[in-house]
Amino acid sequence: MVDNFTPGRAGETSPAGGEGQEARPPEAAGTGDEARFKDELLVAGVPENLHDWLGGFGIGALVVKMGIRFLEMSPERTVATMPVEGNTQVAGILHGGAHVVLAETLGSFAAGMHAGPGRQALGIEVGATHHRSIASGTVTGTCTAIHLGRTLTTHEIVMTDEQGRRLSTARLTNLIRDIGQ
C-alpha cells in the first residue's frame, strides 16, 4: 500500500523516488533531495522543526499543485490554507474533491507526526459533508484530533471561508503501524 504522507517507508515508492525505486529514510537522503525539497517546505510553511522529517521527500506533488500552505502543524491541531483559484470545478466553485484533498493532507500529516519515527500513518477511511460553496478567495482547513491512539488516529477537519463560515466537514481515520509491516 502506498501513501504519500508518510516519508521513508522501505521498499515502497515515495515522493522522492519514482515507481520501483526504494524509499529512503530521511537520514539516507542525498543532499540533492534535501536541497530540492528545502524550498518546497519553506514555501508551504512547514515549520523548521519538521524539515528533518520531510527534507528528503517533500510534501507531495498534489499538495504543491493545490497551493496548500501550512500555518500550524502538530498531531493535535494542523491548520493550512488553500486558494480557490485553480481548484475549481466546471461550475466555477471549489471542487468537492479539493475539500477532501485538503482534509486528507491535514489529517494525514497530523497522524504521521503522532506516529513518530519508525512508524507510518495509512489512511483507511475518509468522509466529507459539503455545507456551502465558494467561488473565490482562500479556504482554511483546521484539523483537530478526536482520537490519538497507538494503532488508530481520527481527526475532524473543518474547512471555512475568509469570513469563518463553514464550507465542509470531514473526518479521517488513519491506521498507525511500524514501517515495513
Short mmCIF file of N, CA and C in Angstrom, two decimals, residues 8 16 27 33-34 36 44 57 61 88 104 109 117 121-122 124 126 136 144 157 165 177:
data_model
loop_
_atom_site.label_atom_id
_atom_site.label_comp_id
_atom_site.label_asym_id
_atom_site.label_seq_id
_atom_site.Cartn_x
_atom_site.Cartn_y
_atom_site.Cartn_z
N GLY A 8 9.63 7.75 3.85
CA GLY A 8 10.64 6.81 4.30
C GLY A 8 10.23 5.38 4.49
N ALA A 16 10.00 11.19 -3.33
CA ALA A 16 11.38 11.43 -3.76
C ALA A 16 11.83 10.44 -4.83
N GLU A 27 17.52 10.27 6.87
CA GLU A 27 18.96 10.37 7.09
C GLU A 27 19.77 9.84 5.92
N ASP A 33 18.34 15.77 -2.85
CA ASP A 33 16.95 15.73 -2.43
C ASP A 33 16.67 16.78 -1.37
N GLU A 34 17.57 16.89 -0.41
CA GLU A 34 17.36 17.85 0.67
C GLU A 34 17.29 19.27 0.12
N ARG A 36 16.51 20.06 -2.96
CA ARG A 36 15.33 20.11 -3.82
C ARG A 36 14.07 20.43 -3.03
N ALA A 44 5.72 26.09 1.51
CA ALA A 44 4.50 25.50 2.06
C ALA A 44 4.27 25.85 3.53
N PHE A 57 11.90 14.10 1.21
CA PHE A 57 10.72 13.65 0.49
C PHE A 57 9.76 14.76 0.10
N ALA A 61 3.50 16.02 -4.42
CA ALA A 61 3.21 16.82 -5.62
C ALA A 61 1.80 17.40 -5.61
N THR A 88 -11.04 24.74 -8.90
CA THR A 88 -12.49 24.79 -9.10
C THR A 88 -12.97 23.70 -10.05
N GLU A 104 -7.57 15.38 3.76
CA GLU A 104 -6.64 14.23 3.85
C GLU A 104 -5.22 14.69 4.12
N PHE A 109 -0.92 14.31 7.69
CA PHE A 109 0.29 14.87 8.29
C PHE A 109 0.20 14.84 9.81
N PRO A 117 8.85 8.49 14.69
CA PRO A 117 9.89 7.78 13.94
C PRO A 117 9.68 6.27 13.93
N ALA A 121 1.57 6.37 9.08
CA ALA A 121 0.12 6.53 9.12
C ALA A 121 -0.44 6.22 7.74
N LEU A 122 -1.45 5.37 7.70
CA LEU A 122 -2.09 4.99 6.45
C LEU A 122 -3.59 5.29 6.56
N ILE A 124 -7.36 5.03 6.21
CA ILE A 124 -8.25 3.88 5.98
C ILE A 124 -9.70 4.29 5.78
N VAL A 126 -12.18 8.05 4.93
CA VAL A 126 -12.41 9.49 4.87
C VAL A 126 -13.85 9.72 4.44
N SER A 136 -14.40 32.07 -4.85
CA SER A 136 -13.14 32.82 -4.88
C SER A 136 -12.60 32.95 -3.47
N THR A 144 -8.46 18.84 13.81
CA THR A 144 -8.41 18.65 15.26
C THR A 144 -8.49 17.16 15.56
N ILE A 157 -11.77 17.58 10.31
CA ILE A 157 -11.21 18.69 9.57
C ILE A 157 -12.35 19.57 9.11
N ARG A 165 -17.09 31.16 7.79
CA ARG A 165 -18.26 30.31 7.56
C ARG A 165 -17.82 28.90 7.18
N ARG A 177 1.08 2.00 11.99
CA ARG A 177 1.80 0.73 12.03
C ARG A 177 3.30 0.99 11.93
#
